[in-house]
Coordinates of C-alpha atoms and ligand atoms in Angstrom, one line a residue:
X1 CA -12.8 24.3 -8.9
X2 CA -10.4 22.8 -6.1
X3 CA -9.6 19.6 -6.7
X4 CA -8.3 18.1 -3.2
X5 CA -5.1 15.7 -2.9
X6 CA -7.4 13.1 -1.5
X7 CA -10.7 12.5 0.2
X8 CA -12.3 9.8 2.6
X9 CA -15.6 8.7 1.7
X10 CA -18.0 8.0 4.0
X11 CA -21.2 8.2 2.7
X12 CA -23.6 9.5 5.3
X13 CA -25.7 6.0 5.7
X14 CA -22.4 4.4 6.5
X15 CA -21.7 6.8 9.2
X16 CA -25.1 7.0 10.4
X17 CA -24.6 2.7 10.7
X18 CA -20.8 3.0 12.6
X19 CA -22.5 5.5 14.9
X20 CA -24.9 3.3 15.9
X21 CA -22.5 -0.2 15.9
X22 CA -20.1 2.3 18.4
X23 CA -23.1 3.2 20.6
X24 CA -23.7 -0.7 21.4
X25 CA -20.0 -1.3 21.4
X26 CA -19.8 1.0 24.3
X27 CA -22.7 0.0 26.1
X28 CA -21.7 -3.4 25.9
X29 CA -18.2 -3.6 27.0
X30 CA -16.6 -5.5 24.8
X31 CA -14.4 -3.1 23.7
X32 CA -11.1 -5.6 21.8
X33 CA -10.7 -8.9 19.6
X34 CA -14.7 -8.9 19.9
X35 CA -17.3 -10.5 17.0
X36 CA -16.9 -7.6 15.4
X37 CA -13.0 -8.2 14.7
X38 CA -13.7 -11.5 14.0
X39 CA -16.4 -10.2 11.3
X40 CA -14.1 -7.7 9.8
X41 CA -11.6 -10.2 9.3
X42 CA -14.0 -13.4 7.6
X43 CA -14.9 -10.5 5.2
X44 CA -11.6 -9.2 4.3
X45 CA -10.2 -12.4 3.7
X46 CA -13.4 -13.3 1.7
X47 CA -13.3 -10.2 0.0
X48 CA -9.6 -11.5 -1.1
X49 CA -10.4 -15.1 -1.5
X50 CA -8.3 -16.1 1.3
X51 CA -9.1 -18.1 4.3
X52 CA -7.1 -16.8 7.3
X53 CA -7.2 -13.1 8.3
X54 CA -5.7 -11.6 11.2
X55 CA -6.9 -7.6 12.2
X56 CA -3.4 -5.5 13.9
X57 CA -3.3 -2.4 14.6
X58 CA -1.6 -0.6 11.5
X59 CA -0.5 -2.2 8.4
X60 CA 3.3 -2.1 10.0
X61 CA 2.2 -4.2 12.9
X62 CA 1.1 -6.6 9.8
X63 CA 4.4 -6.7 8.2
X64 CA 6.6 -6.9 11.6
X65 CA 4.4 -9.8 12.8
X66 CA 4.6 -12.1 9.4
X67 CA 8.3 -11.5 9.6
X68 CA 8.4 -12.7 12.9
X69 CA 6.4 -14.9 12.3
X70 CA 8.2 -16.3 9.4
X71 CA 11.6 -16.4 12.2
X72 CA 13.5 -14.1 9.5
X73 CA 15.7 -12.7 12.4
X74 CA 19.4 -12.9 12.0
X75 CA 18.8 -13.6 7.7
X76 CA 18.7 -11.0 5.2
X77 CA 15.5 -9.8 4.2
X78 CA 15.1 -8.0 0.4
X79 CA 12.7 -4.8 0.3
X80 CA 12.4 -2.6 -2.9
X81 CA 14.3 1.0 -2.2
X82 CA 10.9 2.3 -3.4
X83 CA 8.9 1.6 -0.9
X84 CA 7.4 3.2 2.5
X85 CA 9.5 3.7 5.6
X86 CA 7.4 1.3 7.6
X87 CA 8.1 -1.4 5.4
X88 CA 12.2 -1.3 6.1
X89 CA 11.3 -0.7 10.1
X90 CA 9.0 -3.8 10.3
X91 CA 12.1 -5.7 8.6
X92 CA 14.5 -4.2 11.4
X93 CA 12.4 -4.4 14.4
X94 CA 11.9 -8.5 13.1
X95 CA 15.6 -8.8 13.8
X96 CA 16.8 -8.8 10.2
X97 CA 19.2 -7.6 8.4
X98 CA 17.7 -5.1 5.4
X99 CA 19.0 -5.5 2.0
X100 CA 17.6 -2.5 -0.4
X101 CA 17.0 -3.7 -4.2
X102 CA 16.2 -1.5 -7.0
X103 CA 12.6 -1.3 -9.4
X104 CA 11.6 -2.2 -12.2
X105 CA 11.2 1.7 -14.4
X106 CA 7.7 0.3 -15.3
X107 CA 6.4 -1.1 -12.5
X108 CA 7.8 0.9 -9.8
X109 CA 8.2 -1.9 -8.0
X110 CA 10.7 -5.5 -7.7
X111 CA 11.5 -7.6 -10.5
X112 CA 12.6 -10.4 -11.2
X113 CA 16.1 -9.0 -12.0
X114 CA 16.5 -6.7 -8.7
X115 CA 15.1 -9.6 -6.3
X116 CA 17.8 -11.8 -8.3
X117 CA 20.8 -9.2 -7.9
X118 CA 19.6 -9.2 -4.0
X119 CA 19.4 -12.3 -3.1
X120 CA 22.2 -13.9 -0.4
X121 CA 22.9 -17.3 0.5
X122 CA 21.5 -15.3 3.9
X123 CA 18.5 -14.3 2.3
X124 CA 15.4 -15.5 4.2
X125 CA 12.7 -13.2 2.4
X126 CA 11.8 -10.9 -0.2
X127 CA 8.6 -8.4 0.5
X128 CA 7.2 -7.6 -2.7
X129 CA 5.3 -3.7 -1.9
X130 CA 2.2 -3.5 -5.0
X131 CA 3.2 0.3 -5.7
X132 CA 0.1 2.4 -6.2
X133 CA -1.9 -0.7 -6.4
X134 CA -0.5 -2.3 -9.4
X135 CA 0.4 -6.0 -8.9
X136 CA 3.7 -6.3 -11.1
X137 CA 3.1 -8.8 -14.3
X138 CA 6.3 -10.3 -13.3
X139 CA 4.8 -11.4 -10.0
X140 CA 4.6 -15.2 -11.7
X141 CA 8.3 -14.7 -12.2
X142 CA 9.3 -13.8 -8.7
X143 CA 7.5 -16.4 -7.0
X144 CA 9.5 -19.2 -9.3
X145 CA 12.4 -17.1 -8.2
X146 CA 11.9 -17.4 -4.8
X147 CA 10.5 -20.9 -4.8
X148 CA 13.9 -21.6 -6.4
X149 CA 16.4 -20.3 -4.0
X150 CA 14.3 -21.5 -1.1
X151 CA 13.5 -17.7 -0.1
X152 CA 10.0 -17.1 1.2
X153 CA 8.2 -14.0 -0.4
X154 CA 5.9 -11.8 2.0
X155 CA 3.2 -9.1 0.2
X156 CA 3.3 -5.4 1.6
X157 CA -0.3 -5.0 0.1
X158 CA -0.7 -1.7 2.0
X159 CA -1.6 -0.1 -1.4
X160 CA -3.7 -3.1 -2.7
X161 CA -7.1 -3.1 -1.2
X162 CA -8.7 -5.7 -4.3
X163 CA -5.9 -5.4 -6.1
X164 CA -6.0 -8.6 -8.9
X165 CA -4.2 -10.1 -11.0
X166 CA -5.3 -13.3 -13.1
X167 CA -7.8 -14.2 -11.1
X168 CA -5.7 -13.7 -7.9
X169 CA -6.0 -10.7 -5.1
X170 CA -3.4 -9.2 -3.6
X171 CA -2.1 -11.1 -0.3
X172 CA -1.9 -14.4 -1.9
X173 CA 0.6 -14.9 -4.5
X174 CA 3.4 -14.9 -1.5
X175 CA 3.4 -16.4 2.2
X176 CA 1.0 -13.9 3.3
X177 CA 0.0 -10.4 2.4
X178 CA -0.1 -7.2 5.2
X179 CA -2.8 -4.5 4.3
X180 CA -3.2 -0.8 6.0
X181 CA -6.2 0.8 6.9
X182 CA -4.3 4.0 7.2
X183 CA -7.1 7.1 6.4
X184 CA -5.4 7.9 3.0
X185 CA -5.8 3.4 1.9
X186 CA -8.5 2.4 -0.3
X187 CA -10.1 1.0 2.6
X188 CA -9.4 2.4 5.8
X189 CA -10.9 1.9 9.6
X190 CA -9.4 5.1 10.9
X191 CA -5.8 3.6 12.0
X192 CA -5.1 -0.4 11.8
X193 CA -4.0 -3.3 9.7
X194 CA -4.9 -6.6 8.4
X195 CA -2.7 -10.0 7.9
X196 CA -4.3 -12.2 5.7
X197 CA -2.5 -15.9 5.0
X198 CA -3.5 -19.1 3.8
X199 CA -0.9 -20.9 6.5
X200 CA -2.8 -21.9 9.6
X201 CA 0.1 -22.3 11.5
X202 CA 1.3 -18.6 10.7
X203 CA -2.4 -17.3 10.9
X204 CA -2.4 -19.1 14.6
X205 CA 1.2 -17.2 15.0
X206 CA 0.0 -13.7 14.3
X207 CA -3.1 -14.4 16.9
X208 CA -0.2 -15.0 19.8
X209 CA 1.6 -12.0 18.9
X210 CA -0.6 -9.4 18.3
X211 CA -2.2 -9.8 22.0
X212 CA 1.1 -9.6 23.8
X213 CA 2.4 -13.1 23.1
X214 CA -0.3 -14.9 25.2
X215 CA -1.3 -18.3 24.4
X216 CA -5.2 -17.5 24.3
X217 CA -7.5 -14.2 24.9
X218 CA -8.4 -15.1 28.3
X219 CA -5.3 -16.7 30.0
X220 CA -2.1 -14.7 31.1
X221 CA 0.6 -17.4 29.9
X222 CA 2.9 -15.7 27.7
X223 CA 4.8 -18.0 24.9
X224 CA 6.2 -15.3 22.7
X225 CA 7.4 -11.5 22.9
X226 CA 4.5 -9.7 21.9
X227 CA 2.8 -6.7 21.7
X228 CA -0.3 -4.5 21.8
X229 CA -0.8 -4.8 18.1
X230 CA -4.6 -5.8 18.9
X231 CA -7.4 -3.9 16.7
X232 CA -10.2 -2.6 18.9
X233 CA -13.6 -3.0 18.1
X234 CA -14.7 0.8 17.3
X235 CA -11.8 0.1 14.6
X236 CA -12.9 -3.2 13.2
X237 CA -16.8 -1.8 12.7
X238 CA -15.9 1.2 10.9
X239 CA -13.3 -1.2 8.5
X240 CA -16.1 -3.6 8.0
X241 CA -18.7 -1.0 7.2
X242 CA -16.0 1.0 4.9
X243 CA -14.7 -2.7 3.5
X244 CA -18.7 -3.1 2.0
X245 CA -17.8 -0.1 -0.3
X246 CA -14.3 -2.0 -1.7
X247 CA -16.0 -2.8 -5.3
X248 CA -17.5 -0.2 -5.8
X249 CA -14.8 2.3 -5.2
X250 CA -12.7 0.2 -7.4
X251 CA -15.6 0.8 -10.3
X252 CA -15.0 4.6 -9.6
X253 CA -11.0 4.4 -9.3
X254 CA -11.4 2.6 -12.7
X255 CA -13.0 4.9 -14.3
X256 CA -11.2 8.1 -13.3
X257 CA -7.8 6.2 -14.4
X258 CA -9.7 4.9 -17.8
X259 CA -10.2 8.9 -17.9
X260 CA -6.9 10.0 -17.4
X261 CA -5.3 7.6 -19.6
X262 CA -7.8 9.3 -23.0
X263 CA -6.6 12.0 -21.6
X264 CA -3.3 12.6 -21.0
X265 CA -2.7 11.1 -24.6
X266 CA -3.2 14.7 -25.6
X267 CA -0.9 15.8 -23.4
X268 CA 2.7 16.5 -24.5
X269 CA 5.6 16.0 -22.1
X270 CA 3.7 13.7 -19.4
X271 CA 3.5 9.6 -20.0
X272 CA 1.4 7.6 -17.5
X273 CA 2.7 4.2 -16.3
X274 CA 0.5 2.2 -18.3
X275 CA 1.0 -1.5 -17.3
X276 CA -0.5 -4.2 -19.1
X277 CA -1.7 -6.7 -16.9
X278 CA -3.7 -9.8 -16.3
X279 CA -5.9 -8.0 -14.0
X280 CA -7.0 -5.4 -12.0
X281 CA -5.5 -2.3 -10.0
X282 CA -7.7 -0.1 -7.5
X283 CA -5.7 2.8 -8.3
X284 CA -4.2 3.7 -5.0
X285 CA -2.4 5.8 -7.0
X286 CA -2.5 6.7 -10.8
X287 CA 1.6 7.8 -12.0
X288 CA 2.7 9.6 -14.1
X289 CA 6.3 10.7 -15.3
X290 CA 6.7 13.9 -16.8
X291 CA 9.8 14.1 -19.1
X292 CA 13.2 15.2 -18.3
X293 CA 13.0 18.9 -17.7
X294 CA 9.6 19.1 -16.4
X295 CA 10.5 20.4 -12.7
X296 CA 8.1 18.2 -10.7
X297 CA 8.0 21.0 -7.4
X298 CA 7.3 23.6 -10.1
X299 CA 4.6 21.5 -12.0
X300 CA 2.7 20.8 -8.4
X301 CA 2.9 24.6 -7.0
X302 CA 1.8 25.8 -10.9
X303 CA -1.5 23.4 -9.9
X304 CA -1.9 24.5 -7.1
X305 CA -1.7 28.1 -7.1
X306 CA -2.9 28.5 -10.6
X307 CA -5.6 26.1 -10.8
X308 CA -6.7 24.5 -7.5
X309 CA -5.6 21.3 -8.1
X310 CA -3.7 19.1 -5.4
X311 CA -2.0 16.4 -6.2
X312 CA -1.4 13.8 -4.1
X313 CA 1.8 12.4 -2.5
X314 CA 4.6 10.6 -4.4
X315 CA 5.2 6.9 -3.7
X316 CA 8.0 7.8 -3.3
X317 CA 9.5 10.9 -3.0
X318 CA 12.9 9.6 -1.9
X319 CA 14.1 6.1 -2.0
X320 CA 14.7 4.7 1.0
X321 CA 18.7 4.3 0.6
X322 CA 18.5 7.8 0.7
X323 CA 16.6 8.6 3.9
X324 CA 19.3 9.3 6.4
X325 CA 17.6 6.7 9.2
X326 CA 19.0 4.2 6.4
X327 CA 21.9 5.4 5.5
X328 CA 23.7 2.0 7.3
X329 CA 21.8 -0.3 4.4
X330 CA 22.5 1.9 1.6
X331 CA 25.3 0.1 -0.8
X332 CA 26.1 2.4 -3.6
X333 CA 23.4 3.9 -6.0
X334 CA 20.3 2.3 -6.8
X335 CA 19.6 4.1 -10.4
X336 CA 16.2 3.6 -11.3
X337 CA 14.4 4.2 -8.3
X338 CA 16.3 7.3 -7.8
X339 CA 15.4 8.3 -11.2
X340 CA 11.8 7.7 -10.9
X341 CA 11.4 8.7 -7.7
X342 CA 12.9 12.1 -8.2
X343 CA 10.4 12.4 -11.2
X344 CA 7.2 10.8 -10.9
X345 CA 3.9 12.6 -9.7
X346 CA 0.9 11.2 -8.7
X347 CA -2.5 12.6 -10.1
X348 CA -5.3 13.0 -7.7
X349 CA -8.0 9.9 -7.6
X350 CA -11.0 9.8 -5.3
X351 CA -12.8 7.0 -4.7
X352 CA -16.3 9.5 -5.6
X353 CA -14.2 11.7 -8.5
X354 CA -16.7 13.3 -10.3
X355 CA -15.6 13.5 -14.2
X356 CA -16.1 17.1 -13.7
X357 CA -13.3 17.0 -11.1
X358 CA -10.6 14.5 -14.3
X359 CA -11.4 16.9 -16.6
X360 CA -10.4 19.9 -14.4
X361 CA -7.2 18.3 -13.5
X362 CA -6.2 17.4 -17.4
X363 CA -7.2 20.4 -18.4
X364 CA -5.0 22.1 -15.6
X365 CA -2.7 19.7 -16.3
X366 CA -2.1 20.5 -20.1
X367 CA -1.8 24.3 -19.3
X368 CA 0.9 24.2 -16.3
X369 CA 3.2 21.9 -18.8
X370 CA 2.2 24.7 -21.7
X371 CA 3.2 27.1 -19.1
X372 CA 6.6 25.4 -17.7
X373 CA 7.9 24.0 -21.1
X374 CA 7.7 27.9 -22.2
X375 CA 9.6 29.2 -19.7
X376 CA 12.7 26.9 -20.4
Ligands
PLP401 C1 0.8 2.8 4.6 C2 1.9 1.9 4.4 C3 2.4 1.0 5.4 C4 2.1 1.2 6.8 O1 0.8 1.1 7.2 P1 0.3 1.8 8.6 O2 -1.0 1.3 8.7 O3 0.5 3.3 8.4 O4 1.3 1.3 9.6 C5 3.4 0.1 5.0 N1 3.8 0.0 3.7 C6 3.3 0.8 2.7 C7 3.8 0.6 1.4 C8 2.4 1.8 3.0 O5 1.9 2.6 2.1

């Protein structure tokens, strides 16, 4: 059995429907920031219980245009060294000055401690990135934090398509949320991005620059330096149409992760990040750090060659302090992110996994550790 690194699902009836929406797309003309945008973005905010959503054209046109929107340019701005690339570029290209914190070992993402041991009398915000889909327990924490220190706190929900946590989705616990609809995301409309906010005034910001700083659709008076961050409609139907299968994927992504976490218990020598929280992750990705020792390139070409099984990618490989396009921001070592990003792997999780398909990977799992801890 091959079990692939990841796989988009598009069930054929959903196809069969965007192929049809494109067809009268095309015939009628209206080809961007159409009903069809505008439908994509009522349900994604409804879908997040939110009431302002604003469709870009990738999840780090999201990011850039809260930042701007949120004036951060000239202030210091914290990110997580554990993050995507795109979420440090969207921080530059805003203007601001980007301060790398470390994670929490848990988590793999802020806490309260690492925001607090980043934070300037400069500091304007602090984007919080939901690694793998888990919405840190300390989230509570880091909003008093921020609240506190007059800082405002921006979501890089990229990873967090109905991501929950007591009751709350991902995109509203800070200012306002930026999601990805990247083809590897939960939800994904090809390429393109989605702000979602319950500020009017920033919501009514995001509108101006995502269509090249223009004060409305149709006139040509330009109050801001835009850009063309505009969704088009071909991309906001096949969102929508994909966005319709959110819950139930999440039911799937559940269930594979409820299966992995049985299973690895019989598993010597690899711990999954197991975070008790109020609520709910969709399993972007389900982590898991082997123990010291356990070579991670070894363990994923043992998979691989011996047993078909792909994992998928690390989030994240490298920290960003030590990607060379950031070497200027990097201020001495940031220890636990370089320890679990040099460690962690990230099992494979499909938003149709059969349990055929867990199995094969625990099983594969259990003999490529057998396999690696003998040879030592
Ligand atoms: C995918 C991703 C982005 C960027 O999204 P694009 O749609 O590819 O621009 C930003 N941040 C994180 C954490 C991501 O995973």
């Amino acid at each position: 059995m091959q079990v692939p690194a990841a796989r988009i699902v598009f069930p054929e009836a959903d196809r069969a429907e965007i192929a049809s929406l494109t067809s009268e797309i095309l015939a009628s003309g209206a080809l961007t920031l159409g009903a069809h945008t505008r439908e994509f973005e009522a349900s994604f905010a409804a879908a997040h219980g939110l009431p302002f959503a604003v469709a870009v054209s990738s999840g780090t046109a999201a990011l850039e245009i809260i930042l701007r929107g949120l004036d951060v340019a000239g202030s210091d701005v914290v990110v997580p060294t554990n993050t995507f690339a795109a979420t440090g570029f969207a921080v530059l290209r805003a203007g601001a000055n980007l301060v790398l914190a470390d994670v929490d070992s848990k988590t793999f993402a802020l806490s309260a401690a690492t925001v607090a041991a980043a934070l300037t009398p400069r500091t304007r915000a602090v984007v919080l990135v939901h690694i793998g889909g888990l919405i840190t327990p300390e989230i509570d924490d880091i909003r008093t934090l921020c609240d506190e220190r007059g800082v405002l706190l921006v979501e890089d929900a990229a990873h967090a398509h109905g991501s929950s946590h007591d009751g709350r989705y991902a995109g509203s616990f800070g200012v306002a949320g930026a999601f990805s609809f990247y083809p590897t995301k939960v939800v994904t409309s090809g390429e393109g991005g989605m702000i979602l906010t319950a500020d009017e005034r920033l919501r009514d910001e995001a509108l101006i620059f995502r269509d090249q700083g223009k004060a409305g659709f149709l006139g040509n008076v330009h109050i801001k330096q835009g850009y063309a961050w505009r969704l088009s409609e071909l991309h906001a139907v096949t969102g929508l149409v994909h966005l319709r299968r959110l819950a139930g994927f999440l039911d799937v992504r559940s269930g594979v992760a409820a299966r992995y976490n049985a299973g690895l218990d019989d598993i010597d020598g690899l711990d999954p990040i197991l975070v008790k929280t109020g609520g709910r992750s969709n399993f972007y990705k389900y982590l898991v750090l082997p123990r010291p020792g356990i070579d991670r390139t070894r363990l994923k070409k043992e998979l691989k060659e011996r047993h078909g099984v792909s994992l998928s990618g690390e989030v994240y490989e490298a920290p960003l302090h030590q990607q060379p396009v950031f070497e200027p921001y990097a201020r001495g070592s940031l220890p636990v992110a370089e320890d679990v990003c040099a460690r962690h792997v990230c099992l494979p999780v499909h938003s149709d996994m059969t349990e055929a398909e867990v199995d094969h990977v625990l099983a594969s799992l259990a003999a490529a550790v057998e396999t690696l801890t003998m040879r030592i």
